[in-house]
Short mmCIF file of C-alpha atoms in Angstrom, two decimals:
data_model
loop_
_atom_site.label_atom_id
_atom_site.label_comp_id
_atom_site.label_asym_id
_atom_site.label_seq_id
_atom_site.Cartn_x
_atom_site.Cartn_y
_atom_site.Cartn_z
CA MET A 1 107.78 106.99 23.64
CA LEU A 2 105.65 103.93 24.14
CA ASP A 3 107.51 100.73 24.94
CA VAL A 4 106.65 97.78 22.64
CA ARG A 5 107.06 95.22 25.38
CA ARG A 6 104.48 97.12 27.59
CA LEU A 7 102.15 97.42 24.59
CA ARG A 8 102.38 93.64 24.16
CA LEU A 9 101.48 93.26 27.82
CA LEU A 10 98.32 95.56 27.37
CA HIS A 11 97.41 93.45 24.31
CA GLU A 12 97.76 90.19 26.27
CA LEU A 13 95.63 91.62 29.18
CA ALA A 14 92.83 92.46 26.54
CA GLN A 15 92.86 88.93 25.44
CA HIS A 16 93.17 87.17 28.86
CA GLY A 17 91.03 89.56 30.91
CA THR A 18 92.87 89.57 34.17
CA VAL A 19 96.40 90.30 35.54
CA ALA A 20 96.65 86.93 36.88
CA ALA A 21 95.73 85.10 33.61
CA THR A 22 98.07 87.54 31.70
CA ALA A 23 100.90 86.77 34.10
CA GLU A 24 100.29 83.02 33.87
CA ALA A 25 100.25 83.26 29.99
CA LEU A 26 103.53 85.18 29.79
CA ARG A 27 105.17 83.35 32.79
CA LEU A 28 105.53 86.44 34.76
CA THR A 29 104.45 87.39 38.23
CA GLY A 30 101.16 89.38 38.77
CA PRO A 31 103.10 92.45 40.40
CA ALA A 32 105.52 92.52 37.40
CA VAL A 33 102.56 92.87 35.07
CA SER A 34 100.95 95.48 37.08
CA GLN A 35 104.02 97.49 37.32
CA GLN A 36 104.74 97.38 33.69
CA LEU A 37 101.09 98.36 32.83
CA ALA A 38 101.46 101.25 35.32
CA ALA A 39 104.59 102.34 33.60
CA LEU A 40 102.78 102.13 30.14
CA GLU A 41 100.01 104.48 31.56
CA ARG A 42 102.66 107.02 32.54
CA GLU A 43 104.03 106.80 29.02
CA ALA A 44 100.70 107.19 27.42
CA GLY A 45 99.65 110.22 29.67
CA VAL A 46 96.15 108.95 29.99
CA PRO A 47 94.49 106.18 31.98
CA LEU A 48 94.40 102.94 30.08
CA LEU A 49 92.69 100.72 32.73
CA GLU A 50 90.00 101.02 35.20
CA LYS A 51 88.60 98.90 37.91
CA ARG A 52 85.14 97.31 37.46
CA GLY A 53 84.51 95.18 40.44
CA ARG A 54 87.38 92.83 40.93
CA ARG A 55 88.45 93.02 37.43
CA LEU A 56 90.58 95.64 35.28
CA ALA A 57 88.81 96.87 32.19
CA LEU A 58 90.19 98.89 29.21
CA THR A 59 89.45 102.53 29.14
CA ALA A 60 88.34 104.00 25.65
CA ALA A 61 91.99 105.10 25.39
CA GLY A 62 93.17 101.43 26.43
CA GLU A 63 90.97 100.00 23.59
CA LEU A 64 92.27 102.47 21.07
CA LEU A 65 95.93 101.68 22.08
CA VAL A 66 95.17 97.94 21.83
CA SER A 67 93.75 98.37 18.28
CA HIS A 68 96.97 100.10 17.20
CA THR A 69 98.99 97.47 18.94
CA ASP A 70 97.44 94.88 16.68
CA VAL A 71 98.98 96.56 13.73
CA ILE A 72 102.36 97.23 15.52
CA LEU A 73 102.69 93.46 16.58
CA SER A 74 101.58 92.28 13.04
CA ASP A 75 104.35 94.52 11.40
CA LEU A 76 106.90 93.25 13.89
CA ASP A 77 105.90 89.57 13.24
CA ALA A 78 106.34 90.28 9.60
CA ALA A 79 109.81 91.99 10.12
CA GLU A 80 111.00 89.08 12.26
CA SER A 81 109.79 86.64 9.83
CA ALA A 82 111.57 88.34 6.90
CA LEU A 83 114.97 88.58 8.77
CA ALA A 84 114.66 84.88 9.79
CA ALA A 85 114.20 83.92 6.07
CA LEU A 86 117.27 85.88 5.25
CA ARG A 87 119.25 84.20 7.94
CA SER A 88 118.12 80.58 7.31
CA ASP A 89 118.17 80.81 3.43
CA GLY A 90 115.06 78.58 3.71
CA ALA A 91 116.60 76.05 5.82
CA GLY A 92 115.76 77.07 9.34
CA THR A 93 114.02 75.32 12.30
CA VAL A 94 110.17 75.08 12.24
CA ARG A 95 108.37 74.47 15.50
CA ILE A 96 105.07 72.64 14.95
CA VAL A 97 102.41 72.02 17.55
CA ALA A 98 99.65 69.61 16.55
CA PHE A 99 96.79 67.66 17.96
CA PRO A 100 97.39 63.85 18.15
CA SER A 101 95.80 62.50 14.91
CA ALA A 102 97.46 65.41 12.91
CA ALA A 103 100.78 64.69 14.51
CA ARG A 104 100.64 61.16 13.40
CA ALA A 105 98.98 61.49 9.96
CA LEU A 106 100.22 64.97 8.87
CA VAL A 107 103.54 65.87 10.72
CA ALA A 108 105.29 62.50 10.67
CA PRO A 109 105.53 62.29 6.89
CA LEU A 110 106.97 65.93 6.92
CA TRP A 111 110.32 64.38 7.94
CA THR A 112 110.89 63.21 4.24
CA LYS A 113 108.79 65.97 2.62
CA VAL A 114 110.90 68.82 3.63
CA PRO A 115 114.67 67.96 3.37
CA GLY A 116 116.96 70.64 4.79
CA VAL A 117 114.37 71.99 7.41
CA THR A 118 114.81 71.09 10.98
CA LEU A 119 111.52 70.09 12.53
CA ARG A 120 110.42 70.20 16.12
CA LEU A 121 107.03 68.81 17.36
CA LEU A 122 104.94 69.22 20.27
CA GLU A 123 101.55 67.25 20.57
CA GLN A 124 98.81 69.38 22.20
CA GLU A 125 95.09 69.87 21.82
CA PRO A 126 93.90 72.84 19.72
CA GLU A 127 93.14 75.26 22.63
CA ALA A 128 96.66 74.70 24.22
CA ALA A 129 98.20 74.68 20.68
CA ILE A 130 96.85 78.13 19.96
CA GLY A 131 98.24 79.40 23.39
CA THR A 132 101.57 77.95 22.41
CA LEU A 133 101.58 79.64 19.00
CA LEU A 134 100.55 83.00 20.61
CA ARG A 135 103.43 82.80 23.12
CA ARG A 136 105.82 82.36 20.11
CA GLU A 137 106.80 78.89 21.32
CA ALA A 138 105.69 77.42 17.96
CA ASP A 139 105.75 78.66 14.33
CA VAL A 140 103.03 76.55 13.02
CA ALA A 141 99.89 75.21 14.95
CA LEU A 142 97.76 72.44 13.59
CA VAL A 143 94.23 72.72 14.87
CA HIS A 144 90.69 71.75 14.03
CA SER A 145 87.14 72.84 14.51
CA TYR A 146 83.94 70.96 14.00
CA THR A 147 80.91 72.09 11.85
CA LEU A 148 78.99 71.79 15.12
CA LEU A 149 81.65 73.58 17.07
CA PRO A 150 83.15 76.48 15.05
CA ARG A 151 86.42 78.14 16.23
CA GLU A 152 87.47 81.74 15.48
CA ALA A 153 91.11 82.35 14.45
CA PRO A 154 92.89 84.48 16.95
CA ALA A 155 93.76 87.96 16.07
CA ARG A 156 97.18 88.32 14.21
CA CYS A 157 97.05 84.90 12.88
CA GLU A 158 96.57 83.59 9.41
CA GLU A 159 94.55 80.36 8.62
CA HIS A 160 95.85 77.79 6.12
CA PRO A 161 93.15 75.20 5.17
CA ILE A 162 94.42 71.61 5.05
CA ALA A 163 91.52 69.08 4.99
CA ASP A 164 87.90 68.50 5.61
CA ASP A 165 87.89 65.36 7.87
CA PRO A 166 84.54 63.48 7.84
CA VAL A 167 83.15 62.02 11.20
CA LEU A 168 82.26 58.37 10.87
CA LEU A 169 79.95 56.11 12.94
CA ALA A 170 81.83 52.94 13.94
CA LEU A 171 79.75 49.94 14.54
CA PRO A 172 80.55 46.46 15.75
CA PRO A 173 79.53 43.52 13.18
CA SER A 174 76.41 42.65 15.29
CA LEU A 175 74.89 46.20 14.70
CA ALA A 176 76.06 46.54 11.07
CA ARG A 177 73.92 43.75 9.79
CA GLY A 178 71.73 44.82 6.79
CA LEU A 179 73.91 47.90 6.07
CA ALA A 180 76.10 48.05 2.95
CA PRO A 181 79.81 48.91 3.48
CA GLY A 182 79.96 52.75 3.63
CA GLN A 183 76.23 53.17 3.71
CA LYS A 184 74.98 56.43 5.11
CA VAL A 185 73.06 56.13 8.63
CA ARG A 186 71.08 58.19 10.86
CA LEU A 187 72.40 58.71 14.20
CA ALA A 188 68.99 58.44 15.91
CA ARG A 189 68.86 54.83 14.83
CA PHE A 190 71.51 54.01 17.50
CA ALA A 191 70.23 56.26 20.33
CA GLY A 192 69.58 53.24 22.43
CA GLN A 193 73.20 51.77 22.06
CA PRO A 194 76.02 52.05 24.60
CA TRP A 195 78.39 54.86 23.56
CA LEU A 196 82.11 54.98 23.66
CA VAL A 197 83.56 58.47 23.71
CA PRO A 198 86.73 60.50 24.01
CA SER A 199 87.46 61.92 27.53
CA LYS A 200 85.80 65.18 28.49
CA GLU A 201 89.06 67.27 28.09
CA PHE A 202 89.09 66.74 24.21
CA SER A 203 86.79 68.76 21.97
CA CYS A 204 85.65 65.59 20.19
CA HIS A 205 83.68 64.82 23.37
CA ALA A 206 81.82 68.02 23.04
CA MET A 207 81.19 67.28 19.31
CA ILE A 208 79.67 63.89 20.04
CA GLU A 209 77.35 65.44 22.67
CA ARG A 210 76.26 68.13 20.17
CA ALA A 211 75.79 65.58 17.32
CA CYS A 212 73.68 63.19 19.57
CA GLY A 213 71.73 66.22 20.87
CA ALA A 214 70.95 67.35 17.31
CA ALA A 215 69.70 63.80 16.63
CA GLY A 216 67.41 64.09 19.64
CA PHE A 217 69.12 61.97 22.24
CA VAL A 218 71.65 61.90 25.04
CA PRO A 219 74.09 59.14 24.58
CA GLU A 220 74.50 56.48 27.37
CA VAL A 221 78.27 56.55 27.73
CA VAL A 222 79.77 53.29 28.95
CA ALA A 223 83.51 54.08 28.33
CA GLU A 224 85.68 57.11 27.89
CA ALA A 225 89.31 56.96 26.54
CA THR A 226 92.04 59.39 25.61
CA ASP A 227 92.97 57.38 22.54
CA PHE A 228 90.85 56.54 19.56
CA ALA A 229 92.78 53.27 19.10
CA VAL A 230 91.16 52.12 22.48
CA LEU A 231 87.63 53.16 21.29
CA MET A 232 88.00 51.31 18.15
CA ALA A 233 89.16 48.12 20.06
CA LEU A 234 86.00 48.55 22.27
CA VAL A 235 83.83 48.80 19.29
CA ALA A 236 85.33 45.75 17.63
CA ALA A 237 84.86 43.91 20.79
CA GLY A 238 81.10 44.75 20.77
CA ALA A 239 81.13 47.23 23.75
CA GLY A 240 79.21 49.97 21.86
CA VAL A 241 79.35 52.39 19.06
CA ALA A 242 81.55 55.46 18.56
CA LEU A 243 81.85 58.58 16.47
CA VAL A 244 85.34 58.87 14.95
CA PRO A 245 86.99 61.37 12.66
CA ARG A 246 88.53 59.52 9.64
CA MET A 247 91.97 60.97 10.38
CA ALA A 248 91.94 59.67 13.96
CA LEU A 249 91.51 55.99 12.79
CA PRO A 250 94.29 53.81 13.82
CA ASP A 251 96.08 51.72 11.17
CA VAL A 252 94.40 48.53 12.50
CA TYR A 253 91.05 48.40 14.17
CA GLY A 254 89.66 44.98 13.75
CA GLU A 255 86.15 43.98 12.85
CA VAL A 256 84.43 47.48 12.77
CA SER A 257 82.06 48.83 10.19
CA LEU A 258 82.50 52.47 9.33
CA HIS A 259 79.50 54.65 8.12
CA PRO A 260 79.09 58.39 7.22
CA LEU A 261 76.25 60.20 8.59
CA VAL A 262 73.04 61.15 6.85
CA SER A 263 73.40 64.66 8.50
CA PRO A 264 77.16 64.94 8.15
CA VAL A 265 79.51 66.03 10.85
CA THR A 266 83.02 67.34 9.61
CA ARG A 267 86.24 68.15 11.25
CA ARG A 268 87.98 71.12 9.57
CA VAL A 269 91.78 70.73 9.81
CA TYR A 270 93.83 73.78 9.33
CA ALA A 271 97.16 75.38 10.19
CA LEU A 272 97.64 78.64 11.98
CA THR A 273 100.67 80.95 11.86
CA ARG A 274 101.40 84.21 13.33
CA MET A 275 100.89 87.20 10.81
CA GLY A 276 103.80 87.22 8.44
CA THR A 277 105.38 84.03 9.53
CA ALA A 278 104.34 82.01 6.44
CA ARG A 279 106.61 84.30 4.35
CA ARG A 280 109.54 82.44 5.80
CA PRO A 281 110.75 79.82 3.06
CA ASP A 282 111.16 77.04 5.71
CA VAL A 283 107.60 77.56 7.12
CA ARG A 284 106.19 77.92 3.54
CA ALA A 285 107.84 74.52 2.81
CA VAL A 286 106.19 72.88 5.85
CA LEU A 287 102.67 74.34 4.95
CA THR A 288 103.07 73.01 1.31
CA GLY A 289 104.19 69.66 2.75
CA LEU A 290 100.98 69.73 4.98
CA GLY A 291 98.82 70.28 1.95
CA ALA A 292 98.01 73.95 2.75
#
């Protein structure tokens, strides 16, 4: 009989590509992963992996087993969620992982919206949040993707749309003269201005590069920051211009003029849950509170 834990290891290997990456994701040692995969091959009675250069690749039998494992793991997720719902009677603990602006704007209000449900929050950028969800260290992951940078949902996960968050151009007063409040602007008009951008580890940085590239220029970056509040303070001080998702705007940002783009850029905000988890009453209450 095939061991489900070993099937899960094979499934993770198919996702991560190497034994080392699989071991790191599951917090195991490389030899432990290799031993379990060898045991799974003995159980299956056919080769599941083969060496291709320095990497292990799935054989045809391995790919077939991974496709069946998708179904098995989805059914297990659904069963675990159903049992958790019975145990909690709708009042369990929901672990949420969210990117910073969603943590502030969407998750913080949940503490008054879902009484009786215990909430736990971890702040992470989308890529890390998805990994946390897949490792079963969270029940709900709040993530985003941009129209210029689409992101595919992982296998065995369900998407729950929350909001379309427009990206705005933030201008200091000196550059906003002649523009009506909220007037749409062309990004190319500000190609020669100094630019203020998020740090490179954030997907917003890549979004700005794509948006400016689509407008026909490479931005001259004079400042990078990890916090949009810092970027807005710099805009207000006249240091340059910035692209900012509306949800990321701080409560107070000084004398700054905000403008949508003629060629709009939108940040799609959505929640991810593992297959079946959304059937839990406490998770469903959280998703409803998020607007999903």
